[in-house]
mmCIF file of C-alpha atoms in Angstrom:
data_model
loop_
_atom_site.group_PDB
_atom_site.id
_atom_site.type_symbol
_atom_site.label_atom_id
_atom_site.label_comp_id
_atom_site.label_asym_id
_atom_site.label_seq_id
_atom_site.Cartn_x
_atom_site.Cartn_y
_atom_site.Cartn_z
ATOM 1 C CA UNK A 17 -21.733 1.557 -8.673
ATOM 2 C CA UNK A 18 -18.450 3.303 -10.210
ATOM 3 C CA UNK A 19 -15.529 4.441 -8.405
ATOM 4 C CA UNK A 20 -15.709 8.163 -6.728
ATOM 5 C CA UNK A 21 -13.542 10.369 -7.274
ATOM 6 C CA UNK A 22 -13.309 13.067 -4.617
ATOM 7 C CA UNK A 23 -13.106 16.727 -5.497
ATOM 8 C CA UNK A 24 -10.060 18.350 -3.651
ATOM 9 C CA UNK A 25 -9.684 22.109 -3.180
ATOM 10 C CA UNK A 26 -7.144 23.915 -4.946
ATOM 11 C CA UNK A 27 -5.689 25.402 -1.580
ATOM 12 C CA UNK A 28 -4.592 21.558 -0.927
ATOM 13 C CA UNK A 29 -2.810 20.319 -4.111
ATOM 14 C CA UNK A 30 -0.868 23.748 -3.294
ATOM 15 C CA UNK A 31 -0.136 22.370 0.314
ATOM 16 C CA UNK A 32 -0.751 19.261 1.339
ATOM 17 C CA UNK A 33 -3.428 16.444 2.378
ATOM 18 C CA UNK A 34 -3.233 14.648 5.235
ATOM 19 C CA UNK A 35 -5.376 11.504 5.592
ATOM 20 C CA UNK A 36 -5.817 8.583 8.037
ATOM 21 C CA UNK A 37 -6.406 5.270 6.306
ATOM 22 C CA UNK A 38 -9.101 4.383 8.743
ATOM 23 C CA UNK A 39 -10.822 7.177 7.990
ATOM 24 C CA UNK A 40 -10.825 6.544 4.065
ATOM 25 C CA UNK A 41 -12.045 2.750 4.969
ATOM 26 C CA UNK A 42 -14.674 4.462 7.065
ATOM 27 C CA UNK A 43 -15.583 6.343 4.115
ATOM 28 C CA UNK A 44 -15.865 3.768 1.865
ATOM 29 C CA UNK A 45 -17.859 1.218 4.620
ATOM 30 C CA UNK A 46 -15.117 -1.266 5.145
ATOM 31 C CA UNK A 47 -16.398 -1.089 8.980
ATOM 32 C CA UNK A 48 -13.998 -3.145 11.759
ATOM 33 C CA UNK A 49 -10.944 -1.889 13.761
ATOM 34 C CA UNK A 50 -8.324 -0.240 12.050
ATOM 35 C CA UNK A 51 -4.853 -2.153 11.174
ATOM 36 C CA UNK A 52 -1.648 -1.342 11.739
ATOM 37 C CA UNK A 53 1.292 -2.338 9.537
ATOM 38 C CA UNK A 54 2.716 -5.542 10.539
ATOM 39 C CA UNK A 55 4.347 -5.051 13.588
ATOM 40 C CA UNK A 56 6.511 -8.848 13.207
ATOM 41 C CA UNK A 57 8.672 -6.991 10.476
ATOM 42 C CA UNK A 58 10.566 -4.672 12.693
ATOM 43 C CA UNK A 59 12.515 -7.800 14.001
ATOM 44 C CA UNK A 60 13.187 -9.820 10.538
ATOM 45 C CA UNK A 61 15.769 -9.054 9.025
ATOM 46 C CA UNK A 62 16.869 -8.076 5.453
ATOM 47 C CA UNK A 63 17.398 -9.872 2.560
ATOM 48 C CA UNK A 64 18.378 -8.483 -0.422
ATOM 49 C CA UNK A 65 18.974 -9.486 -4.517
ATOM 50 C CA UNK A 66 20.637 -8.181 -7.443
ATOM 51 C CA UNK A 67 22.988 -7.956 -9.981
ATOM 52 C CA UNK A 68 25.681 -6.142 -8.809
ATOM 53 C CA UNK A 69 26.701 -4.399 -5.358
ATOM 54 C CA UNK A 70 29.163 -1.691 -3.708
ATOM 55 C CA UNK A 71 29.949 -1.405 -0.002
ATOM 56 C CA UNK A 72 31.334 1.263 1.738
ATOM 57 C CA UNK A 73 33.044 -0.135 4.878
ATOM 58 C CA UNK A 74 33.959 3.227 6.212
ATOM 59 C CA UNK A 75 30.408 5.135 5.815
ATOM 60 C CA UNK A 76 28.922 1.556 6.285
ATOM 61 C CA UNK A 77 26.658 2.177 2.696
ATOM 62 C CA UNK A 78 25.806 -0.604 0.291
ATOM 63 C CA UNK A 79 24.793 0.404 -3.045
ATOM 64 C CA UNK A 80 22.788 -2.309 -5.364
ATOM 65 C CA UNK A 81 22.153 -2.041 -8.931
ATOM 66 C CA UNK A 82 20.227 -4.119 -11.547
ATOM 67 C CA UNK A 83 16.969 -5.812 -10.771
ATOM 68 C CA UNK A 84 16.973 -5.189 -7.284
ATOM 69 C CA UNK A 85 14.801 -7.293 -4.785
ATOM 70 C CA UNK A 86 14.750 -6.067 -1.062
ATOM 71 C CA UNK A 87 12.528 -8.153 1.299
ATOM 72 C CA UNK A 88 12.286 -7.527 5.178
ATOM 73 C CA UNK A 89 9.107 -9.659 6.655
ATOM 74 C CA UNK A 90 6.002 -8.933 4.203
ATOM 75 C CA UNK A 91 7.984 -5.845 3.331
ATOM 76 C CA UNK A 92 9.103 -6.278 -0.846
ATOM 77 C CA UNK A 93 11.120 -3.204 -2.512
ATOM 78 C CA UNK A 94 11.481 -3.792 -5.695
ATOM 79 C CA UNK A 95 14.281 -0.843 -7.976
ATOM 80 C CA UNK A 96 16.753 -0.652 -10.456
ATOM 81 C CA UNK A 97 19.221 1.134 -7.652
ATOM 82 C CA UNK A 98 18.910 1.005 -3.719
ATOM 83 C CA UNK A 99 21.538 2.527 -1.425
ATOM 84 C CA UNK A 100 21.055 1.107 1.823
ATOM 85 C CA UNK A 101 22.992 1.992 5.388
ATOM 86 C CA UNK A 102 22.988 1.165 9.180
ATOM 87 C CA UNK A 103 23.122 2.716 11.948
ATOM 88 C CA UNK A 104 24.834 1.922 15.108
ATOM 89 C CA UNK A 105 21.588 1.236 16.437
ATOM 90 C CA UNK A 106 20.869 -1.689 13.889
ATOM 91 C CA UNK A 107 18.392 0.452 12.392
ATOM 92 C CA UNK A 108 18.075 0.842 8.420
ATOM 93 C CA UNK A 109 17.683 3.049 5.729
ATOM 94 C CA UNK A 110 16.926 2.619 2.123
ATOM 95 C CA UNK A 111 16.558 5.326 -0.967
ATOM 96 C CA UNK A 112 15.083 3.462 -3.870
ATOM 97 C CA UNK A 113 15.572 4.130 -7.729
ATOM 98 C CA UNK A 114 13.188 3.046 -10.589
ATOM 99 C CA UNK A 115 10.961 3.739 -13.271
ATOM 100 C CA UNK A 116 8.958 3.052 -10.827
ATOM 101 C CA UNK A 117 10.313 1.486 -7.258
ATOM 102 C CA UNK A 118 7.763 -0.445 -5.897
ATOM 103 C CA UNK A 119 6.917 -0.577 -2.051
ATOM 104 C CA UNK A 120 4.749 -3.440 -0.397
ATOM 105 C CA UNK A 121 3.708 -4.349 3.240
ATOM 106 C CA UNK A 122 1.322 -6.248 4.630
ATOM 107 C CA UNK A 123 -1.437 -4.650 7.494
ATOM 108 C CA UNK A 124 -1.287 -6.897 10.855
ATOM 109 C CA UNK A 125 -4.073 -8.938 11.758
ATOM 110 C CA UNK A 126 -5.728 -9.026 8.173
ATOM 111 C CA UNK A 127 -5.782 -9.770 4.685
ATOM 112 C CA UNK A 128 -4.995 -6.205 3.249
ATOM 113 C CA UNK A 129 -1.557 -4.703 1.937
ATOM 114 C CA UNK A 130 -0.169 -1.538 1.264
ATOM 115 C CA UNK A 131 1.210 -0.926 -2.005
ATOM 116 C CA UNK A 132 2.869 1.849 -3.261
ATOM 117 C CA UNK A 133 5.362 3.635 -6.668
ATOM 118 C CA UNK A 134 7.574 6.252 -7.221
ATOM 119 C CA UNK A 135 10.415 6.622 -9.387
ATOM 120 C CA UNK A 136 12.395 7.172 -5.385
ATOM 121 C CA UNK A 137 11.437 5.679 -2.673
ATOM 122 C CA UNK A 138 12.567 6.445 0.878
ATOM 123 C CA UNK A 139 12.846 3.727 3.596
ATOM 124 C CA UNK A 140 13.346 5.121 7.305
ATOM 125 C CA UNK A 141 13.508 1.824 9.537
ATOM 126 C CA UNK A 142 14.103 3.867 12.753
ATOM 127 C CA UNK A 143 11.013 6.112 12.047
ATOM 128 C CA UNK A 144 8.803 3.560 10.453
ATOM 129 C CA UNK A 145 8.130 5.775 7.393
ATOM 130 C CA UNK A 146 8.135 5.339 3.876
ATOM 131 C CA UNK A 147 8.227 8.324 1.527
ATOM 132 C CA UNK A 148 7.159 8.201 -2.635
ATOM 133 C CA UNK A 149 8.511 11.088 -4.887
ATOM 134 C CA UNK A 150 7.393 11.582 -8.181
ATOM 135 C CA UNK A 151 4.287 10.096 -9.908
ATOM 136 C CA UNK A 152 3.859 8.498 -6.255
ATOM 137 C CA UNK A 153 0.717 6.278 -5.794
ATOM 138 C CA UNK A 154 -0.093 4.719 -2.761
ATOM 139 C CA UNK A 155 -3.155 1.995 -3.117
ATOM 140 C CA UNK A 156 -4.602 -0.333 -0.266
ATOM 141 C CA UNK A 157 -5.249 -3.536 -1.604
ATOM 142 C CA UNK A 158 -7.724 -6.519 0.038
ATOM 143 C CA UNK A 159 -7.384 -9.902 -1.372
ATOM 144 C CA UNK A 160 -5.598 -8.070 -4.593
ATOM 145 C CA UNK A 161 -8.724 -6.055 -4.681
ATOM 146 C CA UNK A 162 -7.925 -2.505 -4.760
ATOM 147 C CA UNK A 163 -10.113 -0.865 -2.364
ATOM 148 C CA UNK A 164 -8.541 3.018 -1.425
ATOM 149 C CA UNK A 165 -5.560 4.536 -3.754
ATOM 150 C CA UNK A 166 -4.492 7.912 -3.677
ATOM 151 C CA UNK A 167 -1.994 10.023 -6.282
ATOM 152 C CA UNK A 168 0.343 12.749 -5.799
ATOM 153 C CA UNK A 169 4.079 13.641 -6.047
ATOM 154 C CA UNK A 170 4.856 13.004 -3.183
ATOM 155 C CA UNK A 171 3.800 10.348 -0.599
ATOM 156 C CA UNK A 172 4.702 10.358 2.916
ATOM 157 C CA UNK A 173 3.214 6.885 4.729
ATOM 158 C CA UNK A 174 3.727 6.649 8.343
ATOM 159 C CA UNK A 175 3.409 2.635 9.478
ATOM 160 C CA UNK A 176 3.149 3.133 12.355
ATOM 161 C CA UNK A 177 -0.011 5.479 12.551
ATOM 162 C CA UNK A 178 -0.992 4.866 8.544
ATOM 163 C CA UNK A 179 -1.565 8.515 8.581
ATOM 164 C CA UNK A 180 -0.390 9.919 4.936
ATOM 165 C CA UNK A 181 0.428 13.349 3.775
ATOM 166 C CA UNK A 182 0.264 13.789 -0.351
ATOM 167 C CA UNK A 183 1.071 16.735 -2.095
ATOM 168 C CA UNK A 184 0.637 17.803 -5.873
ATOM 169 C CA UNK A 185 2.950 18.251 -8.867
ATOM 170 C CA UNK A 186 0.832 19.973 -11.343
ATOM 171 C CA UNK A 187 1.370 19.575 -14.802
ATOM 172 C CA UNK A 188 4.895 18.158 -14.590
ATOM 173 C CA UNK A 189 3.729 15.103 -12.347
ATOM 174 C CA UNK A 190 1.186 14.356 -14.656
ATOM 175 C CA UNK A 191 0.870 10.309 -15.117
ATOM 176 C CA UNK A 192 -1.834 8.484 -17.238
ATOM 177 C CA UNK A 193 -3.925 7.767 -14.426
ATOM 178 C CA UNK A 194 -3.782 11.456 -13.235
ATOM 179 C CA UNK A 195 -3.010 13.359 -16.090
ATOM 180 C CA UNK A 196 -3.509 16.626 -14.033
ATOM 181 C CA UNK A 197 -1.244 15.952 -11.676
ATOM 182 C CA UNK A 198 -3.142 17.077 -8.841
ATOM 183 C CA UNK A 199 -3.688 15.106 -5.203
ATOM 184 C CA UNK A 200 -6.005 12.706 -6.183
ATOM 185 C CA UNK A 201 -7.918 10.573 -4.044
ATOM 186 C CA UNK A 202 -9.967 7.009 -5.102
ATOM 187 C CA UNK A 203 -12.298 5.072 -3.137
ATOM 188 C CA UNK A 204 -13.945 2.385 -4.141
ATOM 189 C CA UNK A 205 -17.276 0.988 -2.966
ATOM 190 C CA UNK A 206 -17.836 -1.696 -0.484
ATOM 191 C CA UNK A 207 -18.686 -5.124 -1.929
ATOM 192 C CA UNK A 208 -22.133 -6.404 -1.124
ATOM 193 C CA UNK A 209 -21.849 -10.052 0.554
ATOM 194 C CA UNK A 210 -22.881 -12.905 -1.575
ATOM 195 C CA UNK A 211 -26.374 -13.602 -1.060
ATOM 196 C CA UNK A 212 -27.192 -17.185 0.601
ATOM 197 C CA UNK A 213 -28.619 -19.248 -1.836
ATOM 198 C CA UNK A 214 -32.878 -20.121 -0.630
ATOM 199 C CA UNK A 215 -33.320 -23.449 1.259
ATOM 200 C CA UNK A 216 -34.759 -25.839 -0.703
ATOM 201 C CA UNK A 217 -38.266 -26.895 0.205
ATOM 202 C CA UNK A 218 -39.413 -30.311 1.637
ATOM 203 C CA UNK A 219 -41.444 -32.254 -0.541
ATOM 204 C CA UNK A 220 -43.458 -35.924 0.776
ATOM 205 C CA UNK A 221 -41.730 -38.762 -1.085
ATOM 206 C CA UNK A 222 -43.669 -40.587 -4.026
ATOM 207 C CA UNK A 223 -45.478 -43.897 -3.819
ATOM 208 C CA UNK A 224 -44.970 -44.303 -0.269
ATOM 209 C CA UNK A 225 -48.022 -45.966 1.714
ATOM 210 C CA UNK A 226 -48.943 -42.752 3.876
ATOM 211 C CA UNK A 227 -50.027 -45.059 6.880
ATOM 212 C CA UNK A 228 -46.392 -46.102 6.580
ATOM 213 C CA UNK A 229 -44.916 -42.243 6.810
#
């Protein structure tokens, strides 16, 4: 069965669309309770790779350029430019550059990620949010499978709800796999389970006395 795509009304890529991810795996039949993001990374801290960085001791800003590799718990940014700060709360903030940033988190309790693009990407630690301008996608992945992705330019995912708002770009936002540049919503279809294979019939043994069976 082929992928659906799902028809949105034109009053919506004007606006917004505002989706729970549990409702799009109801949708598509991936039954069971819904999962959060993984709740473990709030308390890990950050690590961080790249070629070069600034800091800013007096507005407490680091700025990292070249091949950048941010990793928090089963959280991975990957940009060409983050500027990162603190607050006096310990909590952090990131604003991603790339062409595109890449976001990716794991969902708590099961095998399933979140994994999203932009060419910026906006990290809120305090609020739990992640935001995805331009060409943003947003794609939920099982065992690497891609099972829901959506399209838009611009991606807001809340964490801590995984409610998402997406909103259009028309023509400008355009991207290969949207090339109208509209909110654009995939879901794929559930996988059947493998069938078990038949059990294999009992046959009497050859050349055996049957007063001896």
């Amino acid at each position: 069965m082929p992928p659906r795509l799902l028809p949105v009304p034109a009053s919506l890529t004007r606006s917004k669309l505002r989706l729970p991810l549990a409702a799009i795996a109801l949708i598509s039949g991936l039954a069971g309770q819904p999962a959060l993001a993984e709740r473990a990374d709030r308390d890990k801290p950050v690590n961080i790779e790249a070629d070069s960085m600034q800091y800013d001791d007096a507005k407490q800003v680091n700025v990292f350029t070249g091949s950048v590799t941010l990793t928090k718990g089963t959280i991975l940014i990957r940009a060409d430019r983050l500027v990162l700060r603190q607050d006096a709360a310990g909590n952090q903030y990131g604003t991603a550059h790339g062409n595109p940033a890449s976001f990716r988190q794991k969902r708590d309790g099961v095998e399933q990620f979140i994994v999203g693009t932009g060419q910026q990407i906006t990290y809120d630690g305090k609020a739990e949010t992640v935001r995805f301008e331009q060409r943003a996608t947003l794609k939920r992945l099982e065992r690497e499978r891609v099972t829901d992705e959506v399209h838009g330019n611009l991606i807001v995912y809340d964490s801590r709800s995984e409610f998402f708002d997406v909103r259009s770009g028309g023509a400008s936002a355009a991207t290969p796999e949207n090339p109208g540049g509209r909110v654009r919503v995939v879901i794929q279809p559930k996988q059947a389970a493998p069938a078990e294979p038949a059990p294999t019939p009992l046959t009497p043994a050859q050349g055996i006395d049957p007063a001896r069976r």
